[in-house]
PDB file of C-alpha atoms in Angstrom:
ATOM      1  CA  UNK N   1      -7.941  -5.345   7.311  1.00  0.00           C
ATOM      2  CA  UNK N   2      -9.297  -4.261   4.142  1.00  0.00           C
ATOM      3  CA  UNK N   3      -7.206  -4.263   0.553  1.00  0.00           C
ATOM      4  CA  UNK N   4      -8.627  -2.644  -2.995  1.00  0.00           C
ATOM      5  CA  UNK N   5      -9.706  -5.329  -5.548  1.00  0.00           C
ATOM      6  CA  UNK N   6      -7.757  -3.830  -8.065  1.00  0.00           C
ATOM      7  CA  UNK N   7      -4.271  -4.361  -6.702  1.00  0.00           C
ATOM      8  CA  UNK N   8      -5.370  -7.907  -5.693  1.00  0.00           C
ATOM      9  CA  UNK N   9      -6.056  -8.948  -9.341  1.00  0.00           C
ATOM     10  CA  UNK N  10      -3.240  -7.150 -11.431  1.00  0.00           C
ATOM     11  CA  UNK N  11       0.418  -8.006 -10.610  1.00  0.00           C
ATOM     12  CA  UNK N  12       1.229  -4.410  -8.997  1.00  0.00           C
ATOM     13  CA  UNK N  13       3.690  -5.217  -6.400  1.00  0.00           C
ATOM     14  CA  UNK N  14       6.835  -7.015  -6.389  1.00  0.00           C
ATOM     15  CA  UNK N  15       7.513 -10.104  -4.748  1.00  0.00           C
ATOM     16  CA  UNK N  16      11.260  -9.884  -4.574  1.00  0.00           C
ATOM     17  CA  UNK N  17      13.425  -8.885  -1.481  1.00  0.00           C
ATOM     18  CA  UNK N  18      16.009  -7.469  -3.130  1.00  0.00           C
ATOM     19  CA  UNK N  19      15.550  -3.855  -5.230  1.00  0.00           C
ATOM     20  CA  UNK N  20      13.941  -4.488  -8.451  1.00  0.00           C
ATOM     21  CA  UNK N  21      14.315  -2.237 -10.858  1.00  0.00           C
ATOM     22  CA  UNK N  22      12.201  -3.819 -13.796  1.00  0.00           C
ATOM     23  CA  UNK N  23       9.609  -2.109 -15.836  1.00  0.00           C
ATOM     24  CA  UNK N  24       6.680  -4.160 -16.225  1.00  0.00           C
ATOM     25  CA  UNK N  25       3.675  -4.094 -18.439  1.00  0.00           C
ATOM     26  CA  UNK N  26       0.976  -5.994 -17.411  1.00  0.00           C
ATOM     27  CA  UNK N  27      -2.642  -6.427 -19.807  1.00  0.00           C
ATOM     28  CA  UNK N  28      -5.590  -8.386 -19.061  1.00  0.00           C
ATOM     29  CA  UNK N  29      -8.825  -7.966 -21.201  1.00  0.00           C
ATOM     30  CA  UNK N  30      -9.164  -4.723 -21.158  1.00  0.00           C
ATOM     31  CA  UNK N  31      -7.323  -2.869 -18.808  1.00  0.00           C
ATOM     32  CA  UNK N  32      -3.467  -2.375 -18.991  1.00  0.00           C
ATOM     33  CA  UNK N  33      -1.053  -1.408 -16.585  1.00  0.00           C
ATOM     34  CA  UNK N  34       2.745  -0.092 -16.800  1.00  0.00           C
ATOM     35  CA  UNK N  35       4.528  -0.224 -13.276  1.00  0.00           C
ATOM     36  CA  UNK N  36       8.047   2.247 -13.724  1.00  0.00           C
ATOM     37  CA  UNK N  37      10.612   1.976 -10.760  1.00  0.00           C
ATOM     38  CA  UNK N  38      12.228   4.667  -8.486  1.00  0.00           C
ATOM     39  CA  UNK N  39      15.794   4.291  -8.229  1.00  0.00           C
ATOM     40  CA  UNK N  40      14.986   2.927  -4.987  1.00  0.00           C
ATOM     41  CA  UNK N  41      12.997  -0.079  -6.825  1.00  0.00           C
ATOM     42  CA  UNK N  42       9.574  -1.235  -7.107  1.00  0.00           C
ATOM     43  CA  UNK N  43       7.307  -1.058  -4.130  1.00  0.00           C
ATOM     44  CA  UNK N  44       7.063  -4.620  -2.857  1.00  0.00           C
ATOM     45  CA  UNK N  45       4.445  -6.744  -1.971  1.00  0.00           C
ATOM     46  CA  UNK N  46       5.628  -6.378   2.035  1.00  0.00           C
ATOM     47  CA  UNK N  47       5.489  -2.387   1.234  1.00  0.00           C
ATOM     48  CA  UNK N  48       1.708  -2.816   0.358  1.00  0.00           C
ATOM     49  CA  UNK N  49       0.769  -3.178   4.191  1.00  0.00           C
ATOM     50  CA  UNK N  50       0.821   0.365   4.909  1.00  0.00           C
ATOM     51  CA  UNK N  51      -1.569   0.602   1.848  1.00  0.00           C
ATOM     52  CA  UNK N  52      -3.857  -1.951   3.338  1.00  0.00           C
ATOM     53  CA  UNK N  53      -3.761  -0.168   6.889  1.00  0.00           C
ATOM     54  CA  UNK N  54      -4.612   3.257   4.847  1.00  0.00           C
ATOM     55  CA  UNK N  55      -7.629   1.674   3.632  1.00  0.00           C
ATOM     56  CA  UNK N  56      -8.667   0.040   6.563  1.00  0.00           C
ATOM     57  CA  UNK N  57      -8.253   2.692   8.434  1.00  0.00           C
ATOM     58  CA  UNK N  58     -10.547   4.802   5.679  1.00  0.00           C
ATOM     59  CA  UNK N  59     -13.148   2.135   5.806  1.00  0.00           C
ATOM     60  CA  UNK N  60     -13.641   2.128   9.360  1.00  0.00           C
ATOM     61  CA  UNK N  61     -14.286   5.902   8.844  1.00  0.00           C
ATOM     62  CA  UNK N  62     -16.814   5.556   6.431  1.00  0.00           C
ATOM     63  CA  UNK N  63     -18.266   3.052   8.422  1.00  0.00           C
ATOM     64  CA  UNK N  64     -18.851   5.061  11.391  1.00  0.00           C
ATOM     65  CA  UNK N  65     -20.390   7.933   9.396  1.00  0.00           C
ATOM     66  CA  UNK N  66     -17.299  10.201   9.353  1.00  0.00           C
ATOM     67  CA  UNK N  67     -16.362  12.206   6.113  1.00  0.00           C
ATOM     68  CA  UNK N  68     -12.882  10.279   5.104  1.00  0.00           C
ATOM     69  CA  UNK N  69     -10.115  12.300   3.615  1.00  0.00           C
ATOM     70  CA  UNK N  70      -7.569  11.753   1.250  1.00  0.00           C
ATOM     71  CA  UNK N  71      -4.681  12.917   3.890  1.00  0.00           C
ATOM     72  CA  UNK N  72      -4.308  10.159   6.644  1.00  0.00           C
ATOM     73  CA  UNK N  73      -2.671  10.928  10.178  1.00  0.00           C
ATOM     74  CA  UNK N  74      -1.496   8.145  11.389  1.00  0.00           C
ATOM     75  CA  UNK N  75       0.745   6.479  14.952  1.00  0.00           C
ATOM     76  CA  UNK N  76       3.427   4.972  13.136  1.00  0.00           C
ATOM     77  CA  UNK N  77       3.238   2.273  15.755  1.00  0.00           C
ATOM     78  CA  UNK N  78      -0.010   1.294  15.828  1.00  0.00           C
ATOM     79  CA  UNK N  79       0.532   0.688  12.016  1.00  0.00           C
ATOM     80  CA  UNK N  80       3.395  -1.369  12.616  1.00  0.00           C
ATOM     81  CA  UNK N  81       1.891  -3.410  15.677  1.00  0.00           C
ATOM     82  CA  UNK N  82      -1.154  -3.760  13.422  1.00  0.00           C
ATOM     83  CA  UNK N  83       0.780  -5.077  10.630  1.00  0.00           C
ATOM     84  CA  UNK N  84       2.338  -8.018  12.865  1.00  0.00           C
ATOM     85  CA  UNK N  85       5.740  -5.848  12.429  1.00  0.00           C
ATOM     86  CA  UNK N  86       8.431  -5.673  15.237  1.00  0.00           C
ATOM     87  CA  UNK N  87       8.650  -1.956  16.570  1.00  0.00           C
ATOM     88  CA  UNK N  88      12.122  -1.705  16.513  1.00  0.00           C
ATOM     89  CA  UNK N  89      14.629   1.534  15.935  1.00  0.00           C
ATOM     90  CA  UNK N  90      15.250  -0.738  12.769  1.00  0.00           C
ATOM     91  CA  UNK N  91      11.792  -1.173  12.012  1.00  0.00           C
ATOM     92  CA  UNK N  92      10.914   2.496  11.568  1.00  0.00           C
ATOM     93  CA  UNK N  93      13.357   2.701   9.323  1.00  0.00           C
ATOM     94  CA  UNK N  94      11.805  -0.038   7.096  1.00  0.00           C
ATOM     95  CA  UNK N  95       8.835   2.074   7.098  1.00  0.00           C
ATOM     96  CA  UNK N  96      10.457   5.140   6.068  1.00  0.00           C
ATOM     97  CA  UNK N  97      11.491   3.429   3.037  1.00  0.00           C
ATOM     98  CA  UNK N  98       8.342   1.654   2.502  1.00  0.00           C
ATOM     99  CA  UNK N  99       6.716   4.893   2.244  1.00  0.00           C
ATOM    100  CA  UNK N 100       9.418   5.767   0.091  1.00  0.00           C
ATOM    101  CA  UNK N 101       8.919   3.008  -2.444  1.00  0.00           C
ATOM    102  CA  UNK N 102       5.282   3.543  -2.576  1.00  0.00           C
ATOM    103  CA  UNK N 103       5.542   7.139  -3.631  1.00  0.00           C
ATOM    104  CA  UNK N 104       8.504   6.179  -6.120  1.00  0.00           C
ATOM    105  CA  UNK N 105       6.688   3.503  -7.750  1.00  0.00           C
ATOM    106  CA  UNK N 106       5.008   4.790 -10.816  1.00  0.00           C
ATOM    107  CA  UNK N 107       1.406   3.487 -12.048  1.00  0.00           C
ATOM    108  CA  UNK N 108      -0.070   4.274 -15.931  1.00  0.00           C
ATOM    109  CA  UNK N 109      -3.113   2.637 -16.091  1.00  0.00           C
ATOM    110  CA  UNK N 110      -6.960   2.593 -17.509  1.00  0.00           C
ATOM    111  CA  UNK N 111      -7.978   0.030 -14.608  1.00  0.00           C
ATOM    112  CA  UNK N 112     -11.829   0.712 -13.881  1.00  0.00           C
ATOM    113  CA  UNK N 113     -11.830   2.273  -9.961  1.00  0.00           C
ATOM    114  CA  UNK N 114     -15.331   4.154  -8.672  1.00  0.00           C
ATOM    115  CA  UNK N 115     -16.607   2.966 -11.711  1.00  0.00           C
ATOM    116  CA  UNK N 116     -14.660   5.210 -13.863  1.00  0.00           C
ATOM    117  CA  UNK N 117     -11.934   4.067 -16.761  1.00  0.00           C
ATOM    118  CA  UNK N 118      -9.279   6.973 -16.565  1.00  0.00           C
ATOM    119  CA  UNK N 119      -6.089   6.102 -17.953  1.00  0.00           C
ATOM    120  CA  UNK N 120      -3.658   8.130 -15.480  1.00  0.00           C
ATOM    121  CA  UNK N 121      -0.190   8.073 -14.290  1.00  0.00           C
ATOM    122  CA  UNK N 122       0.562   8.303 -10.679  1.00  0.00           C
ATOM    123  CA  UNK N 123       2.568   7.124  -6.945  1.00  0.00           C
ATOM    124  CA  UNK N 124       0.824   4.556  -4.810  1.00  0.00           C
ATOM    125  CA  UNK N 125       0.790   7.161  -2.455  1.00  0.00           C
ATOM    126  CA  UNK N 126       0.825  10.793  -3.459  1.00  0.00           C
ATOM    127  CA  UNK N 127       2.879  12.024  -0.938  1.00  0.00           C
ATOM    128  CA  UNK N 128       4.231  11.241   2.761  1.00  0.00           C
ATOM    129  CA  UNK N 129       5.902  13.096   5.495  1.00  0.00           C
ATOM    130  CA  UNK N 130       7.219  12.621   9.116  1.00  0.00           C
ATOM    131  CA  UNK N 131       5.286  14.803  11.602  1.00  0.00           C
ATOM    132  CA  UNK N 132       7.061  14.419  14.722  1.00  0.00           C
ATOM    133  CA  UNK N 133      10.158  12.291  16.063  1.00  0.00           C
ATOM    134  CA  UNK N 134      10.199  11.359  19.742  1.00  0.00           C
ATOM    135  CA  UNK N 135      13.866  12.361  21.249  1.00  0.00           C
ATOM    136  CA  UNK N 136      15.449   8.865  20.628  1.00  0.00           C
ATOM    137  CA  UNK N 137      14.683   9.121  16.906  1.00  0.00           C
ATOM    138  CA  UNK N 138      11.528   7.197  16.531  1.00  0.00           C
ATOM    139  CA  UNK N 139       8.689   8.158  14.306  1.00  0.00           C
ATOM    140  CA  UNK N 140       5.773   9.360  16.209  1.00  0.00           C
ATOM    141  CA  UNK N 141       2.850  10.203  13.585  1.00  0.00           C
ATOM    142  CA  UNK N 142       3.036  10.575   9.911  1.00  0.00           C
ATOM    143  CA  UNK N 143       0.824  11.723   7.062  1.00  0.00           C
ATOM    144  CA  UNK N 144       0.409   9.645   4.168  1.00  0.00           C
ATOM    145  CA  UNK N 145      -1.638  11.614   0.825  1.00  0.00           C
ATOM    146  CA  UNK N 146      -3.160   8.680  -1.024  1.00  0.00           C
ATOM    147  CA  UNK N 147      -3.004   8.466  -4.575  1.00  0.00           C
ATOM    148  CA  UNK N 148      -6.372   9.977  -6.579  1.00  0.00           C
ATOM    149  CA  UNK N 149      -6.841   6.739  -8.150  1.00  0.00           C
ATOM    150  CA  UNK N 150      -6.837   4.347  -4.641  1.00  0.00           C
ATOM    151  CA  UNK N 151      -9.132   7.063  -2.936  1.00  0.00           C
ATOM    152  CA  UNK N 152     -11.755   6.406  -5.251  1.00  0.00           C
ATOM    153  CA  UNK N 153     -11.495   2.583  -5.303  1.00  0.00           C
ATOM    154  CA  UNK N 154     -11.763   2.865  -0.937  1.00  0.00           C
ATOM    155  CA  UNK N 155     -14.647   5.728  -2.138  1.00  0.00           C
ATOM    156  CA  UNK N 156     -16.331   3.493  -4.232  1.00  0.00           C
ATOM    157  CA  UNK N 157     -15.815   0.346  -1.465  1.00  0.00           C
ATOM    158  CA  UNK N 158     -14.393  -1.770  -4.529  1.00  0.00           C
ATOM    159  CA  UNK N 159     -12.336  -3.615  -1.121  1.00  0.00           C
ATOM    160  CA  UNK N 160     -12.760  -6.900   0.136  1.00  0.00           C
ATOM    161  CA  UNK N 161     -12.147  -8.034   3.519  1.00  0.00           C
ATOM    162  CA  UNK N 162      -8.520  -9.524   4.905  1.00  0.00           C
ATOM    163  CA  UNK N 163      -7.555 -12.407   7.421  1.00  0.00           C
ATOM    164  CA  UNK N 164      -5.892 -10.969   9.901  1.00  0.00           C
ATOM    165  CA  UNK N 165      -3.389 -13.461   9.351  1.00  0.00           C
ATOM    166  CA  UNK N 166      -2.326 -11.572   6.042  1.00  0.00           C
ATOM    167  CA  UNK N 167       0.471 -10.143   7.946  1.00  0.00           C
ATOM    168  CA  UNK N 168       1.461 -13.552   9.387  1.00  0.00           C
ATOM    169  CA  UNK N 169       2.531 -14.099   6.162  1.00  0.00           C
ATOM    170  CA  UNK N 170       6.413 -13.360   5.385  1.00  0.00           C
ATOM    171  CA  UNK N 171       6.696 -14.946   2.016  1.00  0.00           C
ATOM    172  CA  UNK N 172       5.847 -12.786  -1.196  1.00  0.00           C
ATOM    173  CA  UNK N 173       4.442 -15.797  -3.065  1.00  0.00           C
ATOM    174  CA  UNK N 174       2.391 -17.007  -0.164  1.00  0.00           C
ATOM    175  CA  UNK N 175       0.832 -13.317   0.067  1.00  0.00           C
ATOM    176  CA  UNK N 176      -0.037 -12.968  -3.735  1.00  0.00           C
ATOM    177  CA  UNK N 177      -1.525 -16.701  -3.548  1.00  0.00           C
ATOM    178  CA  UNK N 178      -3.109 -16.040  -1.066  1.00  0.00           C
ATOM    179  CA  UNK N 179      -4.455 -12.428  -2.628  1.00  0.00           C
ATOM    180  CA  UNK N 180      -5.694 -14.385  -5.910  1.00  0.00           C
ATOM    181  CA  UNK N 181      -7.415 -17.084  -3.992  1.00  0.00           C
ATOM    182  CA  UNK N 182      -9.265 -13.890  -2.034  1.00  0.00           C
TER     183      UNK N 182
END
């Protein structure tokens, strides 16, 4: 698993369970960062796994001399099993609103990424959709448009390297620790 440096080090995600619907506003030296809320709440830190399986899945692209794209298609389960998730009916719809959350959560930043400083507003992801449902209602595939900003950071391979026992994880605190320690 790979994750971008740049949502390791600033305070991006949220660590709560429950909908939170704060504004924050985050500086350090000299980049700042304003993270705005969907009515759904902030994208959590438990949300950022489908972010992390994006980029690994970008990585591994790049890696094998294939031109990565911005657009993902991806088995919904294989991102679940590969995110130590349970592939339940329930499960999907977890994902469905982690997808939402991510694409509700509004970034304004000047953070450094493919060593440019743009100050920008935009989604963690750009834009998701549902490509097929199997007859009993599970997803099958879906497409997931990363946000201009996180495509250069993968671009630019400003990632670093994951234990696969990230996922194992279930606390928010433990993950963020453990995401500052990395």
């Amino acid at each position: 698993p790979k994750d971008d440096m740049a949502s390791m080090e600033h305070p991006i995600f949220s660590l709560s369970t429950r909908p939170d619907r704060r504004v924050l506003t985050y500086e350090n030296k000299a980049a700042q960062v304003e993270i705005t809320p969907s009515v759904k709440g902030l994208a959590t830190i438990h949300d950022k796994d489908v972010l992390i399986y994006c980029i690994s899945q970008l990585i591994a692209k790049m890696n094998a001399g294939d031109e990565p794209s911005q657009v993902l298609h991806l088995k919904a389960h294989d991102l679940l099993v590969a995110t130590n998730r349970e592939t339940s009916g329930d499960a999907y719809r977890r994902l469905r609103e982690s997808f939402e959350r991510l694409a509700g959560t509004r970034i304004t930043t000047n953070i450094t990424t493919g060593g440019q400083e743009i100050t920008t507003g935009f989604g963690l992801i750009e834009s998701w959709e549902i490509v097929r449902k199997a007859r009993g209602g599970r997803m099958v595939s879906v497409a997931v448009t990363l946000s201009d900003w996180l495509y250069r950071a993968v671009l630019s391979k400003s990632v670093l390297t994951l234990s696969r026992d990230y996922f194992r994880l279930r606390k928010p605190l433990e993950r963020r620790i453990y995401e500052l320690a990395r």
